[in-house]
PDB file of C-alpha atoms and ligand atoms in Angstrom:
ATOM      1  CA  MET A   2       0.000   0.000   0.000  1.00  0.00           C
ATOM      2  CA  GLU A   3       1.160   3.524  -0.796  1.00  0.00           C
ATOM      3  CA  SER A   4       2.351   5.529   2.174  1.00  0.00           C
ATOM      4  CA  PRO A   5       1.233   9.176   2.638  1.00  0.00           C
ATOM      5  CA  SER A   6       4.642  10.355   1.455  1.00  0.00           C
ATOM      6  CA  ASP A   7       4.050   8.684  -1.941  1.00  0.00           C
ATOM      7  CA  LYS A   8       0.844  10.691  -2.287  1.00  0.00           C
ATOM      8  CA  ILE A   9       2.326  14.152  -1.935  1.00  0.00           C
ATOM      9  CA  ILE A  10       3.700  15.991  -4.957  1.00  0.00           C
ATOM     10  CA  VAL A  11       5.746  19.096  -4.233  1.00  0.00           C
ATOM     11  CA  PRO A  12       5.881  21.809  -6.897  1.00  0.00           C
ATOM     12  CA  LEU A  13       9.213  23.310  -7.898  1.00  0.00           C
ATOM     13  CA  ASP A  14       7.778  26.802  -8.269  1.00  0.00           C
ATOM     14  CA  VAL A  15      11.143  28.527  -8.454  1.00  0.00           C
ATOM     15  CA  PRO A  16      12.705  30.716 -11.176  1.00  0.00           C
ATOM     16  CA  ASP A  17      15.903  28.827 -12.058  1.00  0.00           C
ATOM     17  CA  ALA A  18      17.609  25.433 -12.087  1.00  0.00           C
ATOM     18  CA  GLN A  19      19.946  26.311  -9.210  1.00  0.00           C
ATOM     19  CA  SER A  20      17.047  27.073  -6.842  1.00  0.00           C
ATOM     20  CA  ALA A  21      15.218  23.947  -8.019  1.00  0.00           C
ATOM     21  CA  ILE A  22      18.197  21.677  -7.398  1.00  0.00           C
ATOM     22  CA  ALA A  23      18.773  23.266  -3.967  1.00  0.00           C
ATOM     23  CA  LEU A  24      15.124  22.603  -3.057  1.00  0.00           C
ATOM     24  CA  ILE A  25      15.267  18.995  -4.295  1.00  0.00           C
ATOM     25  CA  ARG A  26      18.451  18.384  -2.273  1.00  0.00           C
ATOM     26  CA  SER A  27      16.991  19.997   0.839  1.00  0.00           C
ATOM     27  CA  LEU A  28      13.997  17.619   0.817  1.00  0.00           C
ATOM     28  CA  PRO A  29      15.375  14.110   0.070  1.00  0.00           C
ATOM     29  CA  GLU A  30      12.189  12.637   1.586  1.00  0.00           C
ATOM     30  CA  VAL A  31      10.130  13.939  -1.383  1.00  0.00           C
ATOM     31  CA  ASN A  32       9.774  11.359  -4.169  1.00  0.00           C
ATOM     32  CA  PHE A  33       7.371  13.129  -6.496  1.00  0.00           C
ATOM     33  CA  TRP A  34       8.107  16.631  -7.812  1.00  0.00           C
ATOM     34  CA  LYS A  35       6.086  18.917 -10.046  1.00  0.00           C
ATOM     35  CA  VAL A  36       7.683  21.105 -12.694  1.00  0.00           C
ATOM     36  CA  GLY A  37       5.332  23.842 -13.841  1.00  0.00           C
ATOM     37  CA  LEU A  38       5.317  26.805 -16.167  1.00  0.00           C
ATOM     38  CA  GLU A  39       7.663  29.061 -14.201  1.00  0.00           C
ATOM     39  CA  LEU A  40      10.561  26.603 -14.096  1.00  0.00           C
ATOM     40  CA  PHE A  41       9.993  24.936 -17.471  1.00  0.00           C
ATOM     41  CA  VAL A  42       9.830  28.258 -19.340  1.00  0.00           C
ATOM     42  CA  ALA A  43      13.042  29.313 -17.600  1.00  0.00           C
ATOM     43  CA  THR A  44      15.036  26.085 -17.904  1.00  0.00           C
ATOM     44  CA  GLY A  45      13.417  23.650 -20.381  1.00  0.00           C
ATOM     45  CA  GLY A  46      14.388  20.062 -19.680  1.00  0.00           C
ATOM     46  CA  GLU A  47      17.407  20.722 -17.446  1.00  0.00           C
ATOM     47  CA  VAL A  48      15.706  20.050 -14.112  1.00  0.00           C
ATOM     48  CA  LEU A  49      13.725  17.148 -15.564  1.00  0.00           C
ATOM     49  CA  GLU A  50      16.999  15.406 -16.357  1.00  0.00           C
ATOM     50  CA  PHE A  51      18.292  16.077 -12.854  1.00  0.00           C
ATOM     51  CA  LEU A  52      15.114  14.616 -11.329  1.00  0.00           C
ATOM     52  CA  LYS A  53      15.402  11.512 -13.535  1.00  0.00           C
ATOM     53  CA  ASP A  54      19.026  10.994 -12.494  1.00  0.00           C
ATOM     54  CA  GLU A  55      17.914  11.239  -8.857  1.00  0.00           C
ATOM     55  CA  GLY A  56      15.253   8.566  -9.454  1.00  0.00           C
ATOM     56  CA  LYS A  57      12.353  10.931  -8.691  1.00  0.00           C
ATOM     57  CA  LYS A  58       8.864  10.868 -10.201  1.00  0.00           C
ATOM     58  CA  ILE A  59       7.882  13.873 -12.314  1.00  0.00           C
ATOM     59  CA  PHE A  60       4.603  15.689 -12.813  1.00  0.00           C
ATOM     60  CA  LEU A  61       5.050  18.055 -15.776  1.00  0.00           C
ATOM     61  CA  ASP A  62       2.285  20.586 -15.227  1.00  0.00           C
ATOM     62  CA  LEU A  63       2.310  22.582 -18.470  1.00  0.00           C
ATOM     63  CA  LYS A  64      -1.501  22.870 -18.680  1.00  0.00           C
ATOM     64  CA  PHE A  65      -1.725  22.752 -22.467  1.00  0.00           C
ATOM     65  CA  HIS A  66      -4.661  24.774 -23.774  1.00  0.00           C
ATOM     66  CA  ASP A  67      -4.589  25.036 -27.551  1.00  0.00           C
ATOM     67  CA  ILE A  68      -6.007  23.675 -30.795  1.00  0.00           C
ATOM     68  CA  PRO A  69      -5.829  19.880 -31.299  1.00  0.00           C
ATOM     69  CA  ASN A  70      -2.870  19.944 -33.716  1.00  0.00           C
ATOM     70  CA  THR A  71      -0.756  22.056 -31.356  1.00  0.00           C
ATOM     71  CA  VAL A  72      -1.677  20.000 -28.279  1.00  0.00           C
ATOM     72  CA  LYS A  73      -0.823  16.821 -30.200  1.00  0.00           C
ATOM     73  CA  ASN A  74       2.604  18.075 -31.264  1.00  0.00           C
ATOM     74  CA  ALA A  75       3.423  19.579 -27.879  1.00  0.00           C
ATOM     75  CA  THR A  76       2.541  16.247 -26.244  1.00  0.00           C
ATOM     76  CA  LYS A  77       4.797  14.491 -28.753  1.00  0.00           C
ATOM     77  CA  SER A  78       7.643  16.804 -27.725  1.00  0.00           C
ATOM     78  CA  VAL A  79       7.064  15.927 -24.069  1.00  0.00           C
ATOM     79  CA  LEU A  80       7.544  12.176 -24.693  1.00  0.00           C
ATOM     80  CA  LYS A  81      11.327  12.546 -24.792  1.00  0.00           C
ATOM     81  CA  TYR A  82      11.373  13.650 -21.143  1.00  0.00           C
ATOM     82  CA  ASP A  83       9.730  10.400 -19.979  1.00  0.00           C
ATOM     83  CA  VAL A  84       7.673  12.124 -17.268  1.00  0.00           C
ATOM     84  CA  ASP A  85       4.973  10.448 -15.193  1.00  0.00           C
ATOM     85  CA  LEU A  86       2.109  12.966 -15.392  1.00  0.00           C
ATOM     86  CA  LEU A  87       1.198  15.740 -17.853  1.00  0.00           C
ATOM     87  CA  THR A  88      -1.687  18.245 -17.786  1.00  0.00           C
ATOM     88  CA  ILE A  89      -4.032  19.562 -20.476  1.00  0.00           C
ATOM     89  CA  HIS A  90      -7.006  21.848 -19.859  1.00  0.00           C
ATOM     90  CA  ALA A  91     -10.285  19.973 -20.349  1.00  0.00           C
ATOM     91  CA  THR A  92     -11.583  23.170 -21.967  1.00  0.00           C
ATOM     92  CA  ALA A  93      -9.134  22.648 -24.846  1.00  0.00           C
ATOM     93  CA  GLY A  94     -11.927  20.316 -25.955  1.00  0.00           C
ATOM     94  CA  ARG A  95     -12.566  16.691 -26.810  1.00  0.00           C
ATOM     95  CA  GLU A  96     -10.478  16.641 -30.014  1.00  0.00           C
ATOM     96  CA  ALA A  97      -7.397  18.120 -28.327  1.00  0.00           C
ATOM     97  CA  LEU A  98      -7.638  15.638 -25.436  1.00  0.00           C
ATOM     98  CA  LYS A  99      -8.054  12.701 -27.808  1.00  0.00           C
ATOM     99  CA  ALA A 100      -5.131  13.870 -29.959  1.00  0.00           C
ATOM    100  CA  ALA A 101      -2.853  13.965 -26.907  1.00  0.00           C
ATOM    101  CA  LYS A 102      -3.947  10.480 -25.874  1.00  0.00           C
ATOM    102  CA  GLU A 103      -3.292   9.082 -29.359  1.00  0.00           C
ATOM    103  CA  ILE A 104       0.250  10.434 -29.320  1.00  0.00           C
ATOM    104  CA  VAL A 105       0.955   8.882 -25.917  1.00  0.00           C
ATOM    105  CA  LEU A 106      -0.405   5.544 -27.141  1.00  0.00           C
ATOM    106  CA  GLU A 107       1.763   5.769 -30.266  1.00  0.00           C
ATOM    107  CA  GLY A 108       4.788   6.401 -28.014  1.00  0.00           C
ATOM    108  CA  GLY A 109       4.186   2.936 -26.554  1.00  0.00           C
ATOM    109  CA  GLN A 110       5.610   3.686 -23.084  1.00  0.00           C
ATOM    110  CA  GLY A 111       2.218   4.088 -21.387  1.00  0.00           C
ATOM    111  CA  ARG A 112       3.517   7.392 -20.071  1.00  0.00           C
ATOM    112  CA  PRO A 113       2.910  10.141 -19.279  1.00  0.00           C
ATOM    113  CA  LYS A 114      -0.472   9.621 -17.702  1.00  0.00           C
ATOM    114  CA  LEU A 115      -2.637  12.461 -18.955  1.00  0.00           C
ATOM    115  CA  LEU A 116      -4.603  14.605 -16.542  1.00  0.00           C
ATOM    116  CA  ALA A 117      -7.242  17.158 -17.500  1.00  0.00           C
ATOM    117  CA  ILE A 118      -7.488  20.387 -15.559  1.00  0.00           C
ATOM    118  CA  THR A 119     -11.168  20.661 -14.605  1.00  0.00           C
ATOM    119  CA  VAL A 120     -11.426  24.098 -12.933  1.00  0.00           C
ATOM    120  CA  LEU A 121      -8.332  25.797 -11.517  1.00  0.00           C
ATOM    121  CA  THR A 122      -8.337  25.712  -7.717  1.00  0.00           C
ATOM    122  CA  SER A 123      -7.760  29.475  -7.667  1.00  0.00           C
ATOM    123  CA  ILE A 124     -11.194  30.071  -9.210  1.00  0.00           C
ATOM    124  CA  SER A 125     -14.150  30.655  -6.869  1.00  0.00           C
ATOM    125  CA  SER A 126     -17.810  29.999  -7.656  1.00  0.00           C
ATOM    126  CA  ARG A 127     -18.274  33.737  -7.838  1.00  0.00           C
ATOM    127  CA  GLN A 128     -15.462  34.200 -10.398  1.00  0.00           C
ATOM    128  CA  LEU A 129     -16.775  31.311 -12.480  1.00  0.00           C
ATOM    129  CA  ALA A 130     -20.230  32.855 -12.633  1.00  0.00           C
ATOM    130  CA  PHE A 131     -19.474  36.571 -12.859  1.00  0.00           C
ATOM    131  CA  ASP A 132     -16.060  36.816 -14.581  1.00  0.00           C
ATOM    132  CA  LEU A 133     -16.084  33.710 -16.759  1.00  0.00           C
ATOM    133  CA  LYS A 134     -19.891  33.707 -17.243  1.00  0.00           C
ATOM    134  CA  VAL A 135     -20.160  29.948 -16.904  1.00  0.00           C
ATOM    135  CA  PRO A 136     -23.892  29.448 -16.330  1.00  0.00           C
ATOM    136  CA  ILE A 137     -23.751  26.253 -14.220  1.00  0.00           C
ATOM    137  CA  GLU A 138     -22.646  25.660 -10.614  1.00  0.00           C
ATOM    138  CA  LEU A 139     -18.924  25.081 -10.122  1.00  0.00           C
ATOM    139  CA  PRO A 140     -19.127  21.464  -8.835  1.00  0.00           C
ATOM    140  CA  GLU A 141     -21.317  20.533 -11.800  1.00  0.00           C
ATOM    141  CA  TYR A 142     -18.921  22.257 -14.224  1.00  0.00           C
ATOM    142  CA  ALA A 143     -15.924  20.451 -12.720  1.00  0.00           C
ATOM    143  CA  LEU A 144     -17.777  17.128 -13.007  1.00  0.00           C
ATOM    144  CA  ASN A 145     -18.738  17.868 -16.613  1.00  0.00           C
ATOM    145  CA  ASN A 146     -15.092  18.585 -17.489  1.00  0.00           C
ATOM    146  CA  ALA A 147     -13.919  15.435 -15.704  1.00  0.00           C
ATOM    147  CA  LEU A 148     -16.445  13.317 -17.608  1.00  0.00           C
ATOM    148  CA  LEU A 149     -15.363  14.887 -20.897  1.00  0.00           C
ATOM    149  CA  ALA A 150     -11.769  14.048 -19.959  1.00  0.00           C
ATOM    150  CA  LYS A 151     -12.666  10.447 -19.140  1.00  0.00           C
ATOM    151  CA  GLU A 152     -14.614  10.003 -22.375  1.00  0.00           C
ATOM    152  CA  SER A 153     -11.654  11.426 -24.293  1.00  0.00           C
ATOM    153  CA  GLY A 154      -9.236   8.892 -22.846  1.00  0.00           C
ATOM    154  CA  MET A 155      -7.590  10.968 -20.116  1.00  0.00           C
ATOM    155  CA  ASP A 156      -6.183   8.946 -17.217  1.00  0.00           C
ATOM    156  CA  GLY A 157      -7.434  11.375 -14.626  1.00  0.00           C
ATOM    157  CA  ALA A 158      -8.095  14.952 -13.645  1.00  0.00           C
ATOM    158  CA  VAL A 159      -6.783  17.816 -11.583  1.00  0.00           C
ATOM    159  CA  CYS A 160      -9.502  19.139  -9.301  1.00  0.00           C
ATOM    160  CA  SER A 161     -10.002  20.784  -5.948  1.00  0.00           C
ATOM    161  CA  PRO A 162     -10.303  18.288  -3.093  1.00  0.00           C
ATOM    162  CA  GLN A 163     -13.735  19.843  -2.564  1.00  0.00           C
ATOM    163  CA  GLU A 164     -14.867  18.090  -5.763  1.00  0.00           C
ATOM    164  CA  ALA A 165     -12.874  14.872  -5.296  1.00  0.00           C
ATOM    165  CA  ALA A 166     -15.548  12.692  -3.665  1.00  0.00           C
ATOM    166  CA  LYS A 167     -18.113  13.362  -6.396  1.00  0.00           C
ATOM    167  CA  LEU A 168     -15.583  12.917  -9.226  1.00  0.00           C
ATOM    168  CA  LYS A 169     -14.421   9.581  -7.750  1.00  0.00           C
ATOM    169  CA  GLU A 170     -17.979   8.375  -7.350  1.00  0.00           C
ATOM    170  CA  VAL A 171     -18.928   9.225 -10.942  1.00  0.00           C
ATOM    171  CA  CYS A 172     -15.646   8.692 -12.840  1.00  0.00           C
ATOM    172  CA  GLY A 173     -14.609   5.532 -10.992  1.00  0.00           C
ATOM    173  CA  ASP A 174     -11.773   4.324  -8.834  1.00  0.00           C
ATOM    174  CA  ASP A 175      -9.180   4.023 -11.594  1.00  0.00           C
ATOM    175  CA  PHE A 176      -9.617   7.657 -12.690  1.00  0.00           C
ATOM    176  CA  ILE A 177      -6.635   9.384 -11.057  1.00  0.00           C
ATOM    177  CA  LEU A 178      -7.444  12.516  -9.049  1.00  0.00           C
ATOM    178  CA  VAL A 179      -4.626  14.951  -8.384  1.00  0.00           C
ATOM    179  CA  CYS A 180      -5.597  17.759  -6.013  1.00  0.00           C
ATOM    180  CA  PRO A 181      -3.863  21.082  -5.479  1.00  0.00           C
ATOM    181  CA  GLY A 182      -5.636  23.618  -3.254  1.00  0.00           C
ATOM    182  CA  VAL A 183      -4.450  21.746  -0.169  1.00  0.00           C
ATOM    183  CA  ARG A 184      -3.845  23.712   3.005  1.00  0.00           C
ATOM    184  CA  PRO A 185      -3.111  22.442   6.507  1.00  0.00           C
ATOM    185  CA  GLU A 186      -4.978  24.480   9.117  1.00  0.00           C
ATOM    186  CA  TRP A 187      -1.719  26.214  10.082  1.00  0.00           C
ATOM    187  CA  ALA A 188      -0.945  27.409   6.538  1.00  0.00           C
ATOM    188  CA  VAL A 189      -2.104  30.522   4.703  1.00  0.00           C
ATOM    189  CA  LYS A 190      -4.513  30.144   1.821  1.00  0.00           C
ATOM    190  CA  GLY A 191      -2.800  32.623  -0.534  1.00  0.00           C
ATOM    191  CA  ASP A 192      -4.358  32.652  -4.011  1.00  0.00           C
ATOM    192  CA  GLN A 193      -6.063  29.274  -3.599  1.00  0.00           C
ATOM    193  CA  GLU A 194      -9.869  29.513  -3.369  1.00  0.00           C
ATOM    194  CA  ARG A 195     -11.218  25.957  -3.080  1.00  0.00           C
ATOM    195  CA  ILE A 196      -9.095  24.448  -0.319  1.00  0.00           C
ATOM    196  CA  MET A 197      -9.147  21.503   2.075  1.00  0.00           C
ATOM    197  CA  THR A 198      -6.727  20.073   4.646  1.00  0.00           C
ATOM    198  CA  PRO A 199      -4.428  17.197   3.556  1.00  0.00           C
ATOM    199  CA  ALA A 200      -6.143  14.546   5.707  1.00  0.00           C
ATOM    200  CA  ARG A 201      -9.611  15.494   4.514  1.00  0.00           C
ATOM    201  CA  ALA A 202      -8.430  15.655   0.885  1.00  0.00           C
ATOM    202  CA  ILE A 203      -7.119  12.067   1.087  1.00  0.00           C
ATOM    203  CA  ALA A 204     -10.318  10.940   2.828  1.00  0.00           C
ATOM    204  CA  SER A 205     -12.315  12.562   0.002  1.00  0.00           C
ATOM    205  CA  GLY A 206     -10.652  10.343  -2.599  1.00  0.00           C
ATOM    206  CA  ALA A 207      -7.655  12.326  -3.871  1.00  0.00           C
ATOM    207  CA  ASN A 208      -4.939   9.966  -5.180  1.00  0.00           C
ATOM    208  CA  TYR A 209      -2.268  12.659  -5.001  1.00  0.00           C
ATOM    209  CA  LEU A 210      -2.037  16.010  -3.243  1.00  0.00           C
ATOM    210  CA  VAL A 211      -0.011  18.877  -4.670  1.00  0.00           C
ATOM    211  CA  ILE A 212       1.289  20.869  -1.708  1.00  0.00           C
ATOM    212  CA  GLY A 213       3.639  23.749  -2.425  1.00  0.00           C
ATOM    213  CA  ARG A 214       4.041  26.871  -0.338  1.00  0.00           C
ATOM    214  CA  PRO A 215       2.985  25.334   3.005  1.00  0.00           C
ATOM    215  CA  ILE A 216       6.137  23.200   2.611  1.00  0.00           C
ATOM    216  CA  THR A 217       8.519  25.165   0.389  1.00  0.00           C
ATOM    217  CA  GLN A 218       7.942  28.549   2.053  1.00  0.00           C
ATOM    218  CA  ALA A 219       7.962  27.169   5.593  1.00  0.00           C
ATOM    219  CA  GLU A 220      10.753  28.236   7.927  1.00  0.00           C
ATOM    220  CA  ASN A 221      11.737  24.565   8.074  1.00  0.00           C
ATOM    221  CA  PRO A 222      10.410  22.725   4.967  1.00  0.00           C
ATOM    222  CA  SER A 223      11.397  19.279   6.318  1.00  0.00           C
ATOM    223  CA  GLU A 224       9.435  19.879   9.523  1.00  0.00           C
ATOM    224  CA  ALA A 225       6.426  21.134   7.549  1.00  0.00           C
ATOM    225  CA  TRP A 226       6.581  17.979   5.383  1.00  0.00           C
ATOM    226  CA  ALA A 227       6.777  15.720   8.450  1.00  0.00           C
ATOM    227  CA  LYS A 228       3.900  17.542  10.133  1.00  0.00           C
ATOM    228  CA  ILE A 229       1.699  17.069   7.051  1.00  0.00           C
ATOM    229  CA  ILE A 230       2.548  13.347   6.904  1.00  0.00           C
ATOM    230  CA  GLN A 231       1.651  13.010  10.602  1.00  0.00           C
ATOM    231  CA  GLU A 232      -1.634  14.828  10.054  1.00  0.00           C
ATOM    232  CA  ILE A 233      -2.542  12.478   7.172  1.00  0.00           C
ATOM    233  CA  GLU A 234      -1.655   9.487   9.363  1.00  0.00           C
ATOM    234  CA  GLY A 235      -3.991  10.878  12.016  1.00  0.00           C
ATOM    235  CA  LYS A 236      -1.214  11.643  14.486  1.00  0.00           C
ATOM    236  CA  GLY A 237      -1.496  15.280  15.336  1.00  0.00           C
ATOM    237  CA  ASN A 238      -4.314  16.634  13.171  1.00  0.00           C
ATOM    238  CA  ARG A 239      -7.301  18.316  14.765  1.00  0.00           C
ATOM    239  CA  GLU A 240      -9.920  16.702  12.526  1.00  0.00           C
TER     240      GLU A 240
HETATM  241  O1  LIG B 303      -5.973  23.897 -10.420  1.00  0.00           O
HETATM  242  C1  LIG B 303      -4.746  23.947 -10.185  1.00  0.00           C
HETATM  243  C2  LIG B 303      -3.805  23.366 -11.008  1.00  0.00           C
HETATM  244  C3  LIG B 303      -2.477  23.435 -10.677  1.00  0.00           C
HETATM  245  N1  LIG B 303      -2.072  24.079  -9.563  1.00  0.00           N
HETATM  246  C4  LIG B 303      -0.618  24.095  -9.252  1.00  0.00           C
HETATM  247  O2  LIG B 303      -0.391  23.451  -7.992  1.00  0.00           O
HETATM  248  C5  LIG B 303       0.567  24.134  -7.234  1.00  0.00           C
HETATM  249  C6  LIG B 303      -0.041  24.565  -5.925  1.00  0.00           C
HETATM  250  O3  LIG B 303       0.923  25.238  -5.150  1.00  0.00           O
HETATM  251  P1  LIG B 303       0.585  25.851  -3.705  1.00  0.00           P
HETATM  252  O4  LIG B 303       1.826  26.610  -3.362  1.00  0.00           O
HETATM  253  O5  LIG B 303       0.322  24.683  -2.793  1.00  0.00           O
HETATM  254  O6  LIG B 303      -0.612  26.732  -3.855  1.00  0.00           O
HETATM  255  C7  LIG B 303       1.070  25.299  -8.098  1.00  0.00           C
HETATM  256  O7  LIG B 303       2.264  24.881  -8.733  1.00  0.00           O
HETATM  257  C8  LIG B 303      -0.016  25.498  -9.139  1.00  0.00           C
HETATM  258  O8  LIG B 303       0.510  25.900 -10.384  1.00  0.00           O
HETATM  259  C9  LIG B 303      -2.991  24.654  -8.750  1.00  0.00           C
HETATM  260  O9  LIG B 303      -2.669  25.268  -7.701  1.00  0.00           O
HETATM  261  N2  LIG B 303      -4.318  24.563  -9.081  1.00  0.00           N
END
């Protein structure tokens, strides 16, 4: 059985390879790292190669959102990095999602697993309705996007832990749910809108939690990591 530490993905939201490598070295207990837009735009594949050499798992969170042909070719370019997870916005549409899946299947490695972004965890119900003018409730919209992703061959979705239980129930156990928007009670929310504590997020059905600033910006990141693991194990949380 997977231990809580296998379920936590820590984002390398730093501006250069030097800072990324320092962070990776300072947290040897972390096995799964996320490389997102900030670091990938700055460094390309450099840190991905370092992570591979260190035997770490990689979530490449590039959140593709483009026409099918571009998503297909960008996914093809990702194959050379041999990463574990890759993200595409569900709102890129059915054809873009299917095109990405076809390219991964053609690659024959069974990787990366493809995850669709349902609704960014920084978006509130109010923003969805008033800024983005989406005329349905947020949980229903997230579920709709997850179902579109599943029908299009995606392996899973990125969602808020607040939507995880419903998405698991409807999309099934083998549909991987990766949840950012995770905040221990002692951490600040920052720009995240739809949050939940780590223990509750796991109990709600999240397969993986993405936890960044509560760990990486902590005075002692190793202690913050250990505290989160203890809270998930039920030793020390107040839930
Ligand atoms: O809906 C989404 C999709 C991706 N993210 C990414 O997760 C981390 C969260 O970091 P924190 O510091 O724990 O807020 C970050 O890299 C985002 O790009 C997300 O937050 N929400």
